Amino acid sequence: MMLHLAEVLDQATVADFRAQLDAMDWVDGRQTVGAQGARVKQNQQLDVRSPVAVALGQQVLAALARHPLYFSAALPRRVVPPLFNRYAGGGQYGFHVDGSVRHEADGSLLRTDLSCTLFLAEPEEYDGGELVVHDTYGQHEVKLPAGDLILYPSSSLHAVMPVTRGARVASFFWIQSLIRDDARRVQLFELDQTIQRLRARLGDEAEVLQLTNLYHNLLRQWSEV
Ligand code: NI
C-alpha cells in the first residue's frame, strides 16, 4: 500500500529546513548505494554524519510520531536516521531496488519494510522529479507539496525522474515494521482506522471493545518484536 501523509511538517518548519539545507555542501549520492543503484543514481546527498543532517533527521522523526496515521499505518519497530537528497540539473535515479537489509552504524541489522520520502520543495519549484513506484496495481507517479510524505513498500521497484528545472530537495529513510508482510499490515491499518471511526461514533461500546481486542490479538500473533 502507498499512503500519503499530509502536512508532516508545517510551512514554517519546511522554510526553516530549507534555509539550513540550501546553505549546506552536498556530496555525490553514490556514496551510500550498492553496485546496482550506483549505475543509475545521479543526485546529491548530505553527509550522514553532518550535525545539521542529524538534527533535522531527528526533527523529521519527531514530527512523524505526531502524525495521526503514522503508527497505525507503519507499525514501526525501528527507523533508519533520515537522510537528505537533492536532484538538480538533470539529476535522476533510474529504476532500482532498495537493499533489503541494512547494516546500521551501531552494528545492528535493519530490514527495510517501508520506504519514506518527505518532500521539502514545492512542486512548482522544479520540473520532473516525480517518484515513480511500481506495485501490483501498476505504476504510480508521486509529487507532493513540501512537508508531505509518501510511505510505500520497500519491495517496490522505484525511480526518480530527471529534474530539468530547479531543485528537488527531500528527506528519505526506511522503516522496519513490526509486521513484515505488507498485506497483513494493510489489514491491520484498515481495521484500526475503522475501529477509531466506530469509537468516535459509539464510544466504548462492548462491540468496539471486542474489535479492539481482535486488533491487538492479530497484532500479537503477527508482530515480530
Ligand atoms: Ni530507492
XYZ file of C-alpha atoms and ligand atoms in Angstrom:
226
model
C 0.000 0.000 0.000
C 1.153 3.516 -0.755
C -0.007 6.099 1.769
C 0.172 9.881 1.558
C 0.736 11.545 4.957
C -0.173 15.216 4.553
C 1.485 18.052 6.496
C 4.047 16.077 8.425
C 5.955 19.388 8.569
C 4.165 22.747 8.568
C 5.142 25.582 6.213
C 7.305 27.415 8.774
C 9.275 24.246 9.573
C 9.777 23.497 5.874
C 11.114 27.049 5.390
C 13.487 26.577 8.335
C 14.688 23.215 6.939
C 15.274 24.734 3.522
C 17.238 27.693 4.904
C 19.591 25.215 6.579
C 19.713 22.682 3.737
C 20.228 25.193 0.948
C 23.341 26.502 2.759
C 24.918 23.028 3.037
C 27.631 21.367 0.952
C 26.152 18.351 -0.808
C 28.130 15.242 -1.775
C 27.709 12.714 -4.590
C 24.771 10.425 -3.736
C 26.576 7.323 -4.981
C 28.490 7.149 -1.681
C 25.580 5.409 0.019
C 24.410 2.872 -2.542
C 25.224 -0.660 -3.758
C 26.529 -1.576 -7.214
C 23.117 -1.800 -8.922
C 21.991 1.574 -7.628
C 25.302 3.301 -8.368
C 24.860 2.709 -12.103
C 21.566 4.590 -12.230
C 21.897 7.098 -9.396
C 22.724 10.707 -10.192
C 21.969 13.053 -7.307
C 23.460 14.700 -4.252
C 23.121 13.910 -0.567
C 24.090 15.411 2.739
C 26.912 13.669 4.536
C 25.097 11.396 7.009
C 27.479 12.471 9.812
C 26.806 16.187 9.344
C 25.335 17.670 12.562
C 22.691 19.515 10.519
C 21.567 16.255 8.856
C 21.409 14.515 12.239
C 19.433 17.336 13.885
C 16.969 17.736 11.015
C 16.550 13.969 10.831
C 15.552 13.893 14.498
C 13.051 16.682 13.827
C 11.559 14.667 10.950
C 11.064 11.610 13.160
C 9.563 13.678 15.998
C 7.101 15.295 13.571
C 6.227 11.932 12.061
C 5.494 10.481 15.501
C 2.865 13.210 15.998
C 1.082 12.399 12.711
C -2.249 10.648 13.372
C -1.803 7.999 10.649
C 1.865 7.122 11.083
C 1.828 4.485 13.836
C -1.376 2.929 12.561
C -0.003 2.584 9.008
C 3.660 1.772 9.616
C 3.594 -0.055 12.951
C 7.266 0.892 13.204
C 9.768 -1.197 15.114
C 12.910 0.678 14.069
C 13.595 3.609 11.775
C 16.815 4.499 9.973
C 18.044 8.056 10.730
C 16.593 10.166 7.898
C 18.876 11.138 5.008
C 18.568 14.158 2.715
C 18.964 14.359 -1.047
C 18.849 16.907 -3.825
C 18.234 16.490 -7.547
C 19.017 19.313 -10.000
C 20.469 19.857 -13.478
C 19.002 16.683 -14.977
C 19.734 14.609 -11.853
C 17.706 11.416 -11.590
C 17.649 7.948 -10.060
C 16.720 5.192 -12.518
C 14.630 2.169 -11.540
C 16.300 0.369 -8.669
C 15.725 -1.750 -5.603
C 16.480 -0.545 -2.101
C 18.684 -3.005 -0.220
C 16.536 -5.380 1.856
C 18.839 -5.456 4.875
C 20.906 -2.509 6.080
C 23.952 -2.554 8.327
C 23.404 0.260 10.787
C 26.145 2.393 12.357
C 25.736 0.601 15.711
C 26.460 -2.760 14.057
C 22.860 -3.941 14.048
C 20.880 -5.104 11.033
C 17.657 -3.452 9.923
C 15.189 -4.999 7.445
C 13.656 -2.379 5.155
C 9.902 -2.964 5.049
C 8.733 0.564 4.254
C 10.365 3.421 2.362
C 9.562 7.072 3.081
C 10.080 10.210 1.023
C 9.363 13.555 2.687
C 9.134 16.304 0.075
C 10.929 19.548 1.043
C 10.435 21.524 -2.189
C 7.091 22.712 -3.540
C 6.057 21.055 -6.845
C 6.214 24.469 -8.585
C 9.903 24.863 -7.689
C 11.057 22.188 -10.134
C 10.122 20.289 -13.293
C 10.314 16.496 -13.315
C 11.478 14.749 -10.152
C 8.396 12.532 -9.807
C 8.883 9.488 -7.600
C 7.658 6.559 -9.713
C 6.729 3.389 -7.844
C 5.786 0.038 -9.392
C 3.389 -2.127 -7.459
C 0.939 -4.892 -8.286
C -1.580 -2.276 -9.463
C 0.840 -0.699 -11.948
C 2.995 2.399 -11.921
C 2.294 5.419 -9.679
C 3.786 8.900 -10.009
C 4.136 10.909 -6.814
C 4.995 14.589 -6.456
C 3.713 16.060 -3.211
C 3.574 19.506 -1.575
C 6.549 20.405 0.636
C 6.014 18.941 4.106
C 4.063 15.889 2.856
C 5.366 12.325 2.979
C 4.758 9.185 0.943
C 5.058 5.771 2.579
C 5.441 2.762 0.253
C 6.602 -0.856 0.470
C 10.380 -1.164 0.126
C 9.767 -4.237 -2.029
C 8.673 -1.980 -4.923
C 10.935 -1.078 -7.849
C 11.068 2.720 -7.978
C 12.761 5.679 -9.677
C 13.073 9.461 -9.515
C 12.519 11.143 -12.890
C 15.096 13.672 -14.195
C 14.818 17.172 -12.687
C 15.045 19.529 -15.663
C 14.411 22.846 -13.842
C 15.017 23.953 -10.264
C 15.909 21.562 -7.463
C 14.035 18.731 -5.761
C 15.024 18.535 -2.092
C 13.737 15.673 0.051
C 14.362 13.532 3.080
C 14.249 9.749 2.718
C 14.518 6.828 5.108
C 13.414 3.283 5.833
C 11.323 1.596 8.472
C 11.438 -1.917 9.838
C 7.865 -2.661 10.772
C 6.535 -4.937 13.484
C 4.621 -6.509 10.582
C 6.868 -7.754 7.782
C 4.067 -8.636 5.360
C 2.539 -5.675 3.520
C -0.894 -7.304 3.114
C -1.191 -8.036 6.840
C -0.011 -4.520 7.724
C -2.652 -3.028 5.409
C -5.393 -5.152 7.006
C -4.350 -4.019 10.479
C -4.322 -0.393 9.309
C -7.840 -0.660 7.857
C -9.120 -2.435 10.957
C -7.570 0.169 13.251
C -8.948 3.089 11.239
C -12.436 1.511 11.240
C -12.297 0.939 14.989
C -11.265 4.562 15.537
C -14.235 5.792 13.477
C -16.605 3.471 15.323
C -15.268 4.617 18.692
C -15.767 8.261 17.688
C -19.427 7.482 16.871
C -20.313 4.961 19.556
C -17.821 5.427 22.373
C -16.516 2.325 24.116
C -19.491 0.084 23.356
C -18.941 -3.623 24.050
C -18.616 -4.364 20.308
C -15.982 -1.649 19.869
C -14.065 -3.153 22.760
C -14.303 -6.609 21.188
C -12.981 -5.314 17.866
C -10.138 -3.566 19.687
C -9.301 -6.850 21.379
C -9.343 -8.590 17.990
C -6.971 -5.957 16.583
C -4.491 -6.442 19.406
C -4.684 -10.214 19.194
C -3.886 -10.078 15.462
C -1.015 -7.689 16.171
C 0.194 -10.077 18.904
C 0.087 -13.043 16.514
C 1.728 -11.344 13.560
C 4.246 -8.942 15.079
C 7.974 -9.615 15.247
C 9.483 -7.915 18.258
Ni 15.349 3.924 -3.573
